[in-house]
Amino acid sequence: MLKHFIFLVFITLMFYSCEKDTVIRYDVSLDAEFDIPSGLNTIETHYFIIRNVPTFYKQSADNRGVDTSSILNVLASKGLIASKFQDLDFDFVERISVYAISQKDPTLKREMYYLDIVPLTTGTQLRMLSSTTELKKILSEELIDIEVRLNLRKFTTTLIRARLSFGYAVI
């Protein structure tokens, strides 16, 4: 009898803890550009701040008929970096992380993308992993700042005009 009771409690807890699948209402794709100068060393972490990046938060919601007060969560979706004018391999990058920074409260900073070990065979597009950080508070601002942090495995020999293609998913 006790075994049956424990089994029923266990089964009940398993079904109770199951979550529903997250329904994504829509995705927003954005771009930002920045320069990676030549001659960067392999010892330091290099920081690049991209100022006044529009999020189109309200406009995107309005275009889809979504009331912004009904948005529960905003998460980073795709994120990649490519050279704007050259077919350049990004194998010189060892580690990368990208942060969204609030302009209203610059102490509010959340990671959007990262790649702790960039493969040597990364090619001309540096595809990053999306962080699971909640971004609604920052991305609900119409303009934000983006911080790109790079650690390099070899020196840069030329100026690289880079394009950060990123986006967010609204839940």
Coordinates of N, CA and C in Angstrom, one line a residue:
M1 N 0.8 -1.2 0.0 CA 0.0 0.0 0.0 C 0.9 1.3 0.0
L2 N 1.9 1.3 0.8 CA 2.8 2.4 0.9 C 3.5 2.6 -0.4
K3 N 3.9 1.5 -1.0 CA 4.6 1.6 -2.3 C 3.7 2.2 -3.4
H4 N 2.5 1.8 -3.4 CA 1.5 2.4 -4.4 C 1.3 3.9 -4.1
F5 N 1.3 4.3 -2.9 CA 1.1 5.7 -2.5 C 2.3 6.5 -3.0
I6 N 3.5 6.0 -2.7 CA 4.7 6.7 -3.1 C 4.8 6.8 -4.6
F7 N 4.4 5.7 -5.3 CA 4.4 5.7 -6.8 C 3.5 6.8 -7.3
L8 N 2.3 6.9 -6.8 CA 1.3 7.8 -7.2 C 1.8 9.3 -7.0
V9 N 2.4 9.5 -5.8 CA 2.9 10.8 -5.5 C 4.0 11.2 -6.5
F10 N 4.9 10.2 -6.8 CA 6.0 10.5 -7.7 C 5.4 10.8 -9.1
I11 N 4.5 10.0 -9.6 CA 3.9 10.3 -10.9 C 3.2 11.6 -10.9
T12 N 2.5 12.0 -9.9 CA 1.8 13.3 -9.8 C 2.8 14.4 -9.9
L13 N 3.9 14.3 -9.1 CA 4.9 15.4 -9.1 C 5.6 15.5 -10.5
M14 N 5.8 14.4 -11.2 CA 6.4 14.4 -12.5 C 5.5 15.2 -13.5
F15 N 4.2 14.9 -13.5 CA 3.3 15.7 -14.4 C 3.1 17.1 -14.0
Y16 N 3.1 17.3 -12.7 CA 2.9 18.7 -12.2 C 4.1 19.6 -12.5
S17 N 5.3 19.0 -12.6 CA 6.5 19.9 -12.8 C 6.7 20.1 -14.3
C18 N 6.0 19.5 -15.2 CA 6.1 19.7 -16.6 C 5.6 21.1 -17.0
E19 N 6.4 21.8 -17.8 CA 6.0 23.1 -18.2 C 5.5 23.1 -19.6
K20 N 4.6 24.0 -20.0 CA 4.1 24.1 -21.3 C 5.2 24.7 -22.2
D21 N 5.2 24.4 -23.5 CA 6.2 24.9 -24.4 C 6.0 26.5 -24.5
T22 N 7.1 27.2 -24.6 CA 7.1 28.6 -24.8 C 6.6 29.0 -26.2
V23 N 5.6 29.8 -26.2 CA 5.1 30.3 -27.5 C 5.7 31.6 -27.8
I24 N 6.4 31.7 -28.9 CA 7.1 32.9 -29.4 C 6.1 33.7 -30.2
R25 N 5.8 34.9 -29.8 CA 4.8 35.7 -30.6 C 5.4 36.2 -31.9
Y26 N 6.6 36.7 -31.8 CA 7.3 37.2 -33.0 C 8.8 37.4 -32.7
D27 N 9.5 37.5 -33.8 CA 11.0 37.8 -33.7 C 11.3 39.2 -34.3
V28 N 12.3 39.8 -33.8 CA 12.7 41.1 -34.4 C 14.2 40.9 -34.7
S29 N 14.6 41.3 -35.9 CA 16.0 41.2 -36.4 C 16.5 42.6 -36.5
L30 N 17.8 42.8 -36.0 CA 18.4 44.1 -35.9 C 19.9 44.0 -36.4
D31 N 20.5 45.1 -36.7 CA 21.9 45.2 -37.1 C 22.6 46.3 -36.4
A32 N 23.8 46.2 -36.1 CA 24.7 47.2 -35.6 C 26.1 47.0 -36.1
E33 N 26.7 48.1 -36.4 CA 28.1 48.1 -36.9 C 29.1 48.6 -36.0
F34 N 30.3 48.1 -36.0 CA 31.4 48.6 -35.2 C 32.7 48.2 -35.9
D35 N 33.8 48.8 -35.5 CA 35.1 48.6 -36.1 C 36.0 47.9 -35.1
I36 N 36.7 46.9 -35.6 CA 37.7 46.2 -34.8 C 39.1 46.7 -35.4
P37 N 39.8 47.5 -34.6 CA 41.0 48.1 -35.2 C 42.2 47.0 -35.3
S38 N 43.1 47.4 -36.2 CA 44.3 46.5 -36.3 C 45.2 46.6 -35.1
G39 N 46.0 45.6 -34.9 CA 47.1 45.7 -33.9 C 46.6 45.3 -32.5
L40 N 45.4 44.7 -32.3 CA 44.9 44.4 -31.0 C 45.7 43.2 -30.5
N41 N 46.0 43.2 -29.2 CA 46.8 42.1 -28.6 C 46.0 40.9 -28.1
T42 N 46.7 39.9 -27.7 CA 46.0 38.7 -27.3 C 45.9 38.5 -25.8
I43 N 46.4 39.5 -25.1 CA 46.4 39.5 -23.6 C 45.2 40.1 -23.0
E44 N 44.7 41.2 -23.5 CA 43.6 42.0 -22.9 C 42.3 41.5 -23.5
T45 N 41.2 41.9 -22.7 CA 39.9 41.8 -23.3 C 39.6 43.1 -23.9
H46 N 39.1 43.1 -25.1 CA 38.9 44.3 -25.9 C 37.4 44.6 -25.9
Y47 N 37.0 45.9 -25.5 CA 35.6 46.3 -25.4 C 35.3 47.2 -26.5
F48 N 34.1 47.0 -27.1 CA 33.6 47.9 -28.2 C 32.2 48.2 -27.8
I49 N 31.9 49.5 -27.7 CA 30.6 50.0 -27.3 C 29.9 50.6 -28.6
I50 N 28.8 50.1 -28.8 CA 27.9 50.6 -30.0 C 26.8 51.4 -29.3
R51 N 26.8 52.6 -29.6 CA 25.8 53.5 -28.9 C 24.5 53.7 -29.8
N52 N 23.5 54.0 -29.1 CA 22.2 54.3 -29.7 C 21.7 53.3 -30.7
V53 N 21.6 52.1 -30.3 CA 21.1 51.0 -31.2 C 19.6 51.0 -31.0
P54 N 18.8 51.2 -32.1 CA 17.3 51.2 -31.9 C 16.8 49.7 -31.8
T55 N 15.8 49.5 -30.9 CA 15.3 48.2 -30.6 C 14.0 48.0 -31.4
F56 N 13.3 49.1 -31.8 CA 12.0 49.0 -32.4 C 11.0 48.2 -31.6
Y57 N 11.1 48.2 -30.3 CA 10.2 47.4 -29.4 C 8.8 47.8 -29.6
K58 N 8.4 49.0 -29.4 CA 7.0 49.4 -29.5 C 6.5 49.3 -30.9
Q59 N 7.3 49.8 -31.9 CA 6.9 49.7 -33.3 C 6.6 48.3 -33.7
S60 N 7.5 47.4 -33.3 CA 7.3 46.0 -33.7 C 6.1 45.4 -33.1
A61 N 5.8 45.7 -31.8 CA 4.6 45.3 -31.2 C 3.3 45.8 -31.9
D62 N 3.4 47.2 -32.1 CA 2.2 47.8 -32.8 C 2.0 47.2 -34.2
N63 N 3.0 46.9 -34.9 CA 2.9 46.4 -36.3 C 2.2 45.0 -36.3
R64 N 2.4 44.3 -35.1 CA 1.8 43.0 -35.0 C 0.5 42.9 -34.2
G65 N 0.1 44.1 -33.8 CA -1.2 44.2 -33.0 C -1.0 43.7 -31.6
V66 N 0.2 43.8 -31.0 CA 0.4 43.3 -29.6 C 0.5 44.4 -28.7
D67 N -0.2 44.3 -27.6 CA -0.1 45.3 -26.5 C 1.2 45.1 -25.7
T68 N 2.1 46.1 -25.6 CA 3.3 45.8 -24.9 C 3.2 45.4 -23.5
S69 N 2.1 45.8 -22.8 CA 1.8 45.4 -21.4 C 1.6 43.9 -21.3
S70 N 1.2 43.2 -22.4 CA 0.9 41.8 -22.4 C 2.2 41.0 -22.7
I71 N 3.3 41.6 -23.0 CA 4.5 40.9 -23.3 C 5.1 40.4 -22.0
L72 N 5.3 39.1 -21.9 CA 5.8 38.4 -20.7 C 7.3 38.4 -20.6
N73 N 8.0 38.2 -21.7 CA 9.4 37.9 -21.6 C 10.0 38.3 -23.0
V74 N 11.2 38.7 -23.0 CA 12.0 39.0 -24.2 C 13.3 38.3 -24.1
L75 N 13.7 37.4 -25.0 CA 14.9 36.7 -25.0 C 15.7 36.9 -26.3
A76 N 17.0 36.8 -26.2 CA 17.9 36.9 -27.4 C 17.6 35.7 -28.3
S77 N 17.6 36.0 -29.6 CA 17.4 34.9 -30.6 C 18.7 34.8 -31.3
K78 N 18.8 35.0 -32.6 CA 20.0 34.7 -33.3 C 21.0 35.8 -33.1
G79 N 22.3 35.5 -33.2 CA 23.4 36.5 -33.0 C 24.6 36.0 -33.8
L80 N 25.1 36.9 -34.7 CA 26.3 36.5 -35.5 C 27.0 37.8 -35.8
I81 N 28.3 37.7 -36.0 CA 29.1 38.8 -36.5 C 29.8 38.4 -37.8
A82 N 29.8 39.3 -38.7 CA 30.5 39.1 -40.0 C 31.2 40.4 -40.4
S83 N 32.2 40.2 -41.3 CA 32.9 41.4 -41.8 C 32.0 42.1 -42.8
K84 N 31.9 43.4 -42.8 CA 31.0 44.1 -43.7 C 31.5 44.1 -45.1
F85 N 32.8 44.2 -45.4 CA 33.3 44.4 -46.7 C 34.2 43.3 -47.2
Q86 N 34.7 42.5 -46.3 CA 35.7 41.4 -46.7 C 35.2 40.1 -46.3
D87 N 35.6 39.0 -47.0 CA 35.4 37.7 -46.6 C 36.5 37.3 -45.7
L88 N 36.4 37.6 -44.4 CA 37.4 37.4 -43.4 C 37.1 36.3 -42.4
D89 N 38.0 35.4 -42.2 CA 37.7 34.4 -41.2 C 37.9 34.9 -39.8
F90 N 37.0 34.5 -38.9 CA 37.0 35.0 -37.5 C 37.7 34.0 -36.6
D91 N 38.7 33.3 -37.2 CA 39.4 32.3 -36.3 C 40.4 33.0 -35.4
F92 N 40.6 34.3 -35.6 CA 41.5 35.0 -34.7 C 40.8 35.3 -33.3
V93 N 39.5 35.2 -33.2 CA 38.8 35.4 -32.0 C 38.8 34.1 -31.2
E94 N 39.1 34.3 -29.9 CA 39.1 33.1 -29.0 C 37.8 33.0 -28.2
R95 N 37.3 34.2 -27.7 CA 36.1 34.3 -26.9 C 35.4 35.6 -27.2
I96 N 34.1 35.5 -27.1 CA 33.2 36.7 -27.4 C 32.0 36.7 -26.5
S97 N 31.6 37.9 -26.1 CA 30.3 38.0 -25.4 C 29.8 39.4 -25.8
V98 N 28.4 39.4 -25.9 CA 27.7 40.7 -26.3 C 26.7 41.0 -25.2
Y99 N 26.7 42.2 -24.7 CA 25.8 42.7 -23.7 C 24.9 43.8 -24.2
A100 N 23.7 43.8 -23.7 CA 22.8 44.9 -23.9 C 22.8 45.8 -22.7
I101 N 22.9 47.1 -22.9 CA 23.1 48.1 -21.8 C 21.9 49.1 -21.9
S102 N 21.3 49.3 -20.7 CA 20.2 50.3 -20.7 C 20.8 51.7 -20.7
Q103 N 20.2 52.6 -21.5 CA 20.6 54.0 -21.5 C 20.0 54.7 -20.4
K104 N 18.9 54.3 -19.8 CA 18.3 55.0 -18.7 C 19.0 54.7 -17.4
D105 N 19.5 53.4 -17.3 CA 20.2 53.0 -16.1 C 21.5 52.2 -16.6
P106 N 22.6 52.8 -16.8 CA 23.8 52.1 -17.4 C 24.3 51.0 -16.5
T107 N 23.9 50.9 -15.2 CA 24.3 49.8 -14.4 C 23.5 48.5 -14.7
L108 N 22.4 48.7 -15.5 CA 21.6 47.6 -15.9 C 22.2 47.0 -17.3
K109 N 22.9 45.9 -17.1 CA 23.6 45.3 -18.3 C 23.3 43.8 -18.2
R110 N 22.9 43.2 -19.4 CA 22.6 41.8 -19.5 C 23.3 41.2 -20.7
E111 N 23.8 40.0 -20.5 CA 24.4 39.3 -21.6 C 23.3 38.8 -22.6
M112 N 23.6 39.0 -23.9 CA 22.7 38.5 -24.9 C 23.3 37.3 -25.6
Y113 N 24.6 37.3 -25.9 CA 25.2 36.3 -26.7 C 26.6 36.0 -26.1
Y114 N 27.1 34.8 -26.4 CA 28.4 34.5 -26.0 C 28.9 33.3 -26.8
L115 N 30.2 33.1 -26.8 CA 30.9 31.9 -27.3 C 32.2 31.8 -26.6
D116 N 32.3 30.9 -25.6 CA 33.5 30.8 -24.8 C 34.7 30.2 -25.5
I117 N 34.5 29.3 -26.4 CA 35.6 28.8 -27.2 C 35.2 28.8 -28.7
V118 N 35.7 29.8 -29.4 CA 35.4 30.0 -30.8 C 36.2 28.9 -31.6
P119 N 35.6 28.1 -32.4 CA 36.3 27.1 -33.1 C 37.3 27.7 -34.1
L120 N 38.4 27.0 -34.4 CA 39.3 27.5 -35.4 C 38.8 27.4 -36.8
T121 N 37.7 26.7 -37.0 CA 37.1 26.6 -38.3 C 35.8 27.4 -38.4
T122 N 35.8 28.5 -37.7 CA 34.6 29.3 -37.6 C 34.1 29.9 -38.9
G123 N 35.0 30.2 -39.8 CA 34.7 30.8 -41.1 C 34.4 32.3 -41.1
T124 N 33.7 32.7 -42.0 CA 33.4 34.2 -42.2 C 32.3 34.7 -41.4
Q125 N 31.5 33.9 -40.7 CA 30.5 34.3 -39.8 C 30.7 33.7 -38.4
L126 N 30.8 34.6 -37.5 CA 31.0 34.1 -36.1 C 29.6 34.0 -35.4
R127 N 29.1 32.8 -35.4 CA 27.8 32.5 -34.8 C 27.9 32.3 -33.3
M128 N 27.1 33.0 -32.6 CA 27.1 33.0 -31.1 C 25.9 32.2 -30.5
L129 N 26.1 31.8 -29.3 CA 25.0 31.2 -28.6 C 24.2 32.3 -27.9
S130 N 22.9 32.1 -27.8 CA 22.0 33.0 -27.2 C 22.0 32.8 -25.7
S131 N 22.1 33.8 -24.9 CA 22.0 33.7 -23.5 C 20.5 33.5 -23.1
T132 N 20.3 33.0 -21.9 CA 18.9 32.8 -21.4 C 18.4 34.0 -20.6
T133 N 19.2 35.0 -20.5 CA 18.9 36.2 -19.7 C 17.6 36.9 -20.2
E134 N 16.8 37.3 -19.2 CA 15.5 38.1 -19.4 C 16.0 39.5 -19.9
L135 N 15.5 39.9 -21.0 CA 15.9 41.2 -21.6 C 14.8 42.2 -21.7
K136 N 13.6 41.9 -21.2 CA 12.5 42.8 -21.5 C 12.7 44.2 -20.9
K137 N 13.3 44.3 -19.7 CA 13.5 45.6 -19.1 C 14.4 46.5 -19.9
I138 N 15.4 45.9 -20.6 CA 16.4 46.7 -21.4 C 15.8 47.0 -22.8
L139 N 15.4 45.9 -23.4 CA 14.9 46.0 -24.8 C 13.6 46.8 -25.0
S140 N 12.9 47.0 -23.9 CA 11.7 47.8 -24.0 C 12.0 49.3 -24.2
E141 N 13.3 49.7 -24.0 CA 13.7 51.1 -24.3 C 13.9 51.1 -25.8
E142 N 13.6 52.3 -26.4 CA 13.7 52.5 -27.8 C 15.2 52.5 -28.3
L143 N 16.1 53.0 -27.5 CA 17.5 53.0 -27.8 C 18.3 52.3 -26.7
I144 N 19.2 51.5 -27.0 CA 20.1 50.9 -26.0 C 21.5 51.0 -26.5
D145 N 22.5 50.6 -25.7 CA 23.9 50.5 -26.1 C 24.2 49.0 -26.1
I146 N 25.1 48.6 -26.9 CA 25.6 47.3 -27.0 C 27.1 47.2 -26.7
E147 N 27.5 46.3 -25.9 CA 28.9 46.1 -25.6 C 29.4 44.8 -26.1
V148 N 30.4 44.8 -27.0 CA 31.0 43.6 -27.5 C 32.4 43.4 -26.8
R149 N 32.6 42.2 -26.2 CA 33.9 41.9 -25.6 C 34.5 40.8 -26.4
L150 N 35.8 41.1 -26.7 CA 36.6 40.1 -27.5 C 37.9 39.7 -26.8
N151 N 38.2 38.5 -26.8 CA 39.5 38.0 -26.4 C 40.0 37.3 -27.7
L152 N 41.3 37.6 -28.1 CA 41.8 37.2 -29.3 C 42.9 36.1 -29.1
R153 N 43.0 35.2 -30.1 CA 44.0 34.2 -30.0 C 45.2 34.5 -30.9
K154 N 45.1 35.6 -31.8 CA 46.2 36.1 -32.5 C 45.9 37.6 -32.9
F155 N 47.0 38.3 -33.2 CA 46.9 39.7 -33.4 C 46.0 40.0 -34.7
T156 N 45.3 41.1 -34.6 CA 44.6 41.6 -35.8 C 45.6 42.4 -36.7
T157 N 45.5 42.1 -38.0 CA 46.5 42.8 -38.9 C 45.9 43.9 -39.7
T158 N 44.5 44.0 -39.7 CA 43.9 45.0 -40.5 C 42.6 45.5 -39.8
L159 N 42.2 46.7 -40.2 CA 40.9 47.2 -39.6 C 39.8 46.3 -40.2
I160 N 38.9 45.9 -39.3 CA 37.7 45.1 -39.7 C 36.5 45.9 -39.4
R161 N 35.7 46.2 -40.4 CA 34.4 46.8 -40.3 C 33.4 45.6 -40.1
A162 N 32.9 45.5 -38.9 CA 32.1 44.3 -38.5 C 30.6 44.7 -38.4
R163 N 29.8 43.7 -38.7 CA 28.3 43.9 -38.6 C 27.8 42.8 -37.6
L164 N 27.2 43.3 -36.6 CA 26.5 42.4 -35.6 C 25.1 42.3 -36.0
S165 N 24.7 41.1 -36.4 CA 23.3 40.8 -36.8 C 22.7 40.1 -35.6
F166 N 21.7 40.6 -35.0 CA 21.1 40.0 -33.8 C 19.6 40.2 -33.8
G167 N 19.0 39.6 -32.8 CA 17.6 39.8 -32.7 C 17.0 39.3 -31.4
Y168 N 15.8 39.5 -31.2 CA 15.1 39.1 -30.0 C 13.8 38.4 -30.3
A169 N 13.4 37.5 -29.4 CA 12.1 36.8 -29.5 C 11.2 37.3 -28.4
V170 N 10.0 37.7 -28.7 CA 9.0 38.2 -27.8 C 8.0 37.0 -27.4
I171 N 7.9 36.9 -26.1 CA 7.0 35.8 -25.6 C 5.8 36.4 -24.9

